[in-house]
Tab-separated table of C-alpha atoms in Angstrom:
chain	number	residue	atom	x	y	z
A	16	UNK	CA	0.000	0.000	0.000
A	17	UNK	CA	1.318	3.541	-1.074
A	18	UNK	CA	1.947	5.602	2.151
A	19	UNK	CA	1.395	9.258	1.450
A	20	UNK	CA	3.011	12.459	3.371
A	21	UNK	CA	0.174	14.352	4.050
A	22	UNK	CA	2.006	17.377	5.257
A	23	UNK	CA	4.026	17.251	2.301
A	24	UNK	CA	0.666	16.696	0.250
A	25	UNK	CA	-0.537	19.457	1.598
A	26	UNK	CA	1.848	21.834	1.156
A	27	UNK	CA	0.205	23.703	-1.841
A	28	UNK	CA	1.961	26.383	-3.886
A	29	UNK	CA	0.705	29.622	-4.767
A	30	UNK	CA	2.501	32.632	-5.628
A	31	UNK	CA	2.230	36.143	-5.944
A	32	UNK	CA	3.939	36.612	-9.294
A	33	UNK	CA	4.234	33.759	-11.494
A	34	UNK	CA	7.378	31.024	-11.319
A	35	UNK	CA	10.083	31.506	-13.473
A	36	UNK	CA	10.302	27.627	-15.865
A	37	UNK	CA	13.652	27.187	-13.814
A	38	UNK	CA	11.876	27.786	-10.216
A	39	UNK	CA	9.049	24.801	-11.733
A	40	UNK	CA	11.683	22.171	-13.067
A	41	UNK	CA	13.840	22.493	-9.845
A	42	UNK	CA	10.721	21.940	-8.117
A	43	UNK	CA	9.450	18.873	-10.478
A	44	UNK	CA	13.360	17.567	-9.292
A	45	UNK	CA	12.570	17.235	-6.179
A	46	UNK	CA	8.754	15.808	-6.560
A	47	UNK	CA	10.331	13.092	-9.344
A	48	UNK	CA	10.155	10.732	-7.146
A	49	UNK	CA	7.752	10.795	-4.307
A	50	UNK	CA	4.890	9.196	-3.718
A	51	UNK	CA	1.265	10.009	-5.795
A	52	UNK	CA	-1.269	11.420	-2.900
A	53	UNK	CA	-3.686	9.211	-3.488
A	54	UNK	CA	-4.264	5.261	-3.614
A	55	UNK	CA	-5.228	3.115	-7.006
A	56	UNK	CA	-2.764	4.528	-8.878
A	57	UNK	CA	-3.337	3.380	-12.657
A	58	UNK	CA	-7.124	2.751	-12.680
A	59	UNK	CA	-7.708	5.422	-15.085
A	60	UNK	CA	-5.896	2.722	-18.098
A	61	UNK	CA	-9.123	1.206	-18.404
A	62	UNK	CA	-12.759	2.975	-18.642
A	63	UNK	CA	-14.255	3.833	-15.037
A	64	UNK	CA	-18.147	3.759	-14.446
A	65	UNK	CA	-17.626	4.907	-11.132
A	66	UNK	CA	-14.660	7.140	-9.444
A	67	UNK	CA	-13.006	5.459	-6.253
A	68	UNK	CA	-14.181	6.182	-2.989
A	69	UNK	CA	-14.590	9.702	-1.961
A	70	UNK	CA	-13.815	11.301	-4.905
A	71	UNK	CA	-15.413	12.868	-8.001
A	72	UNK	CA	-15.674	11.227	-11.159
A	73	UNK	CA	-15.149	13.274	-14.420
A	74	UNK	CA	-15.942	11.971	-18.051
A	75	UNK	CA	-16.040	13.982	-21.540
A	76	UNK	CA	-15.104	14.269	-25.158
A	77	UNK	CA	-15.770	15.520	-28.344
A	78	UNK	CA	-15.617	14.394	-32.169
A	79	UNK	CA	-12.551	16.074	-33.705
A	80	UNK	CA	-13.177	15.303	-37.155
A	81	UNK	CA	-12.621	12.829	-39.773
A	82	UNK	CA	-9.420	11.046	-41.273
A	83	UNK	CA	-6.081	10.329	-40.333
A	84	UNK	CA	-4.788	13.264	-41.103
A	85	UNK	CA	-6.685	14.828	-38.456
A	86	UNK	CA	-5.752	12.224	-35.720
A	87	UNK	CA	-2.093	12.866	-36.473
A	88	UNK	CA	-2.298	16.910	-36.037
A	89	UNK	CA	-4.455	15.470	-32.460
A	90	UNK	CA	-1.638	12.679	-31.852
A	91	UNK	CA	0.856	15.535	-31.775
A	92	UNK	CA	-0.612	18.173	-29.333
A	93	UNK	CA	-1.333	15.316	-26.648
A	94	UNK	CA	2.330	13.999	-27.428
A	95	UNK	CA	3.146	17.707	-26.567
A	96	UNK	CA	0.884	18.201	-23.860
A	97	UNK	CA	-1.016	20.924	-25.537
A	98	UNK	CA	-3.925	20.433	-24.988
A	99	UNK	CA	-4.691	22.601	-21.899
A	100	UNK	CA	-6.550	26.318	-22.021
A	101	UNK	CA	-3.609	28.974	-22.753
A	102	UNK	CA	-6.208	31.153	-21.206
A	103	UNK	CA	-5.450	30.434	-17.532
A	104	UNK	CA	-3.069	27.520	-17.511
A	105	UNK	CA	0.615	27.136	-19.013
A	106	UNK	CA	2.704	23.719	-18.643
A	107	UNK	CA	6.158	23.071	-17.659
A	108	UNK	CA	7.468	19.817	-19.178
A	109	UNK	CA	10.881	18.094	-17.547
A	110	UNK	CA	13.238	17.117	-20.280
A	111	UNK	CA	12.721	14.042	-22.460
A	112	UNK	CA	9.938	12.408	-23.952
A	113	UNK	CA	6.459	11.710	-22.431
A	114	UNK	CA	6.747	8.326	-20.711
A	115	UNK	CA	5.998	6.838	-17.449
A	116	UNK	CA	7.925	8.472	-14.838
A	117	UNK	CA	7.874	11.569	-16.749
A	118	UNK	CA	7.070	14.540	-14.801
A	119	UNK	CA	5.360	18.192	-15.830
A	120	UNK	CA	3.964	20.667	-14.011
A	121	UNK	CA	0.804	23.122	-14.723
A	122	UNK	CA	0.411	26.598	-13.781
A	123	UNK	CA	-3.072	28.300	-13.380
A	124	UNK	CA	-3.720	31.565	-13.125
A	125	UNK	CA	-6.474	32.738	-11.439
A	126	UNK	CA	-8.188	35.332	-8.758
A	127	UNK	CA	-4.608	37.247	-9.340
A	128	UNK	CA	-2.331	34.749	-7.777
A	129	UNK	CA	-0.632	31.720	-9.148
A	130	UNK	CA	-0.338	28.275	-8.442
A	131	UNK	CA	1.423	24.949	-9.300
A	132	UNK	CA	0.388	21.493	-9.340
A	133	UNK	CA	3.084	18.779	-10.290
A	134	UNK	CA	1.644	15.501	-11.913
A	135	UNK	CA	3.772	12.344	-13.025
A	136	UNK	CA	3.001	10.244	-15.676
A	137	UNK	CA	2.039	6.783	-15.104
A	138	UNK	CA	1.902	5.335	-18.402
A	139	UNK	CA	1.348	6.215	-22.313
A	140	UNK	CA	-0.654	4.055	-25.286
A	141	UNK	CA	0.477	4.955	-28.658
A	142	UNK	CA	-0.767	2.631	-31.013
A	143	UNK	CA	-1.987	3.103	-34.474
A	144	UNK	CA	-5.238	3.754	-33.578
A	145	UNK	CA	-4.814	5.447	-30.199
A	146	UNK	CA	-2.718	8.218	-28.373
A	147	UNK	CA	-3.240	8.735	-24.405
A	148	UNK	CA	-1.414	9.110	-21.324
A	149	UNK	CA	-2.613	9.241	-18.005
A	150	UNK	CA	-1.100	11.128	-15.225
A	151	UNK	CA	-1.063	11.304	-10.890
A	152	UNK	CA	-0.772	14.141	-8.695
A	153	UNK	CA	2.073	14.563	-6.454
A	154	UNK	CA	2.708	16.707	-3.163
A	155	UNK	CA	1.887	20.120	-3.726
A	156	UNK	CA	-1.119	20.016	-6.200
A	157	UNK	CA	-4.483	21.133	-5.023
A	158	UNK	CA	-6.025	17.978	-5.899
A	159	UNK	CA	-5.550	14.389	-5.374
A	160	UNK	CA	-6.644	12.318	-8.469
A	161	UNK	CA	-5.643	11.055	-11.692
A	162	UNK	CA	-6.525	11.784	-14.913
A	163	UNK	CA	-6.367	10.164	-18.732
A	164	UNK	CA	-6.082	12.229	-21.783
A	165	UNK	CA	-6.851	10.021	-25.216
A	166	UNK	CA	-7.394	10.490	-28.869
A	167	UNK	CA	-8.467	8.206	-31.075
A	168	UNK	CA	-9.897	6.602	-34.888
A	169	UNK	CA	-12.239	4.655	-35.487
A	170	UNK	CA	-14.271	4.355	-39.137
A	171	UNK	CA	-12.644	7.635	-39.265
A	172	UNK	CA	-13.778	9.215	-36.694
A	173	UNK	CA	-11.291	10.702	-34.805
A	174	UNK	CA	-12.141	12.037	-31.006
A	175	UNK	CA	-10.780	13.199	-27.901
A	176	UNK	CA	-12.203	11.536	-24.820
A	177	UNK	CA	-10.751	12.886	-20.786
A	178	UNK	CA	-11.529	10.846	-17.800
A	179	UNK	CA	-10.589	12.058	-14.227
A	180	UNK	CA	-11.285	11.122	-10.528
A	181	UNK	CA	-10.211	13.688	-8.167
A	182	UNK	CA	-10.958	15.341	-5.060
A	183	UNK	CA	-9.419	18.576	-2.449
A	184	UNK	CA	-6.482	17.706	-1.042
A	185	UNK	CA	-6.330	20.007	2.404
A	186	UNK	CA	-8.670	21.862	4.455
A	187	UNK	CA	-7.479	24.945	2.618
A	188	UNK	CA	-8.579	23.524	-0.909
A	189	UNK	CA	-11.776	22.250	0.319
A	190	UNK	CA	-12.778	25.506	1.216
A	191	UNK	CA	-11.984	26.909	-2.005
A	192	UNK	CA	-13.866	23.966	-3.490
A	193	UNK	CA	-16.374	25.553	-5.604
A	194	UNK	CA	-13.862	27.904	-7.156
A	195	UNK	CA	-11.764	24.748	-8.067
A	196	UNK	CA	-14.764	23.126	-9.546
A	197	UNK	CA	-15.775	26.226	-11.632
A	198	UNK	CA	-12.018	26.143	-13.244
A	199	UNK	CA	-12.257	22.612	-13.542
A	200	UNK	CA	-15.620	22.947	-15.915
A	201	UNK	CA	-13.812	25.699	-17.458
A	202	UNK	CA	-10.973	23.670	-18.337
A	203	UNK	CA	-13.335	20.916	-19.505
A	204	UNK	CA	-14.864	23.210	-21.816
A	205	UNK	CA	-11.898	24.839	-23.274
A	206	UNK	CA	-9.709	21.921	-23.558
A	207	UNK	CA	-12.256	20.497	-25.921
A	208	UNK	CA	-11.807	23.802	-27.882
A	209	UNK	CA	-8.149	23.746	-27.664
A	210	UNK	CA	-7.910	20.249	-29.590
A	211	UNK	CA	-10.628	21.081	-32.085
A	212	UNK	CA	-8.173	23.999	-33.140
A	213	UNK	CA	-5.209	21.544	-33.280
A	214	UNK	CA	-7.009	18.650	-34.687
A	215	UNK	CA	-8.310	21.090	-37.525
């Protein structure tokens, strides 16, 4: 069983003035290899009707088009994590290629302050029909939970499907609860947006 340091958890990071990309991969360093702050780590490989105890279960998509040429320009942006709204959020990747064990970081702006939540990788499909990866949260993020980011062909359809369980990680971020819900459905809606304008 994974043993979690809930003080370290807990220790979220918000800042005044945004973090330099140096101040973000030093701290991804020193996250690389500590624990995920939550249990069932993985789950998220396969399709979940129901989110583990205790936490909130997310599920949505959208068609991106037709042909492969369209799931390659969608293949690339998840490869390069860009898939997140440049409206509020901005990710820091560690060096290397996206693989499990492979760390990034994303920064959200929002109610003038910044924060920082690091995430690991836990593993990738890439197959000819299929691009995902699915990703943990490590000490410091505001939420505990996993997510899975996929696109995928089939008949020649190609679509971009997101699954996430998640939940506040501290006293602090469940009282800010409903303002990290409303950026979460914001994200959900704009991410959706975001890959429509890469897929197309």
């Amino acid at each position: 069983m994974m043993v979690v340091d809930v003080a370290l958890a807990i220790r979220l990071m918000f800042y005044l003035r945004a973090p330099t990309d140096e101040q973000v991969l030093a701290l991804l360093r020193d996250r690389a290899h500590q624990a995920f702050t939550y249990e069932d780590v993985g789950i998220t490989r396969g399709s979940l009707e129901a989110a583990p105890s205790g936490f909130t279960l997310d599920r949505y998509g959208v068609e991106l088009g037709r042909g492969q040429a369209v799931f390659e320009r969608a293949r690339a942006a998840l490869r390069r994590i860009d898939n997140y709204p440049p409206s509020f959020t901005r990710v820091v990747r560690s060096p290397g290629d996206l693989a499990p064990g492979f760390t990034f970081a994303t920064l959200a702006s929002h109610l003038g302050f910044h924060s920082v939540h690091p995430c690991r990788v836990i593993h990738v499909i890439d197959v000819s029909d299929c691009f995902a990866f699915c990703f943990g949260t490590l000490p410091g993020h505001a939420e505990s939970g996993e997510e899975r980011f996929e696109v995928s062909i089939e008949s020649d359809v190609v679509r971009y499907d997101v699954q996430a369980f998640s939940r506040p990680i501290s006293l602090m971020s469940r009282i800010g609860a409903p303002i990290a819900r409303a950026l979460q459905v914001r994200f959900q809606r704009e991410t959706l947006d975001v890959m429509r304008a890469h897929a197309g």
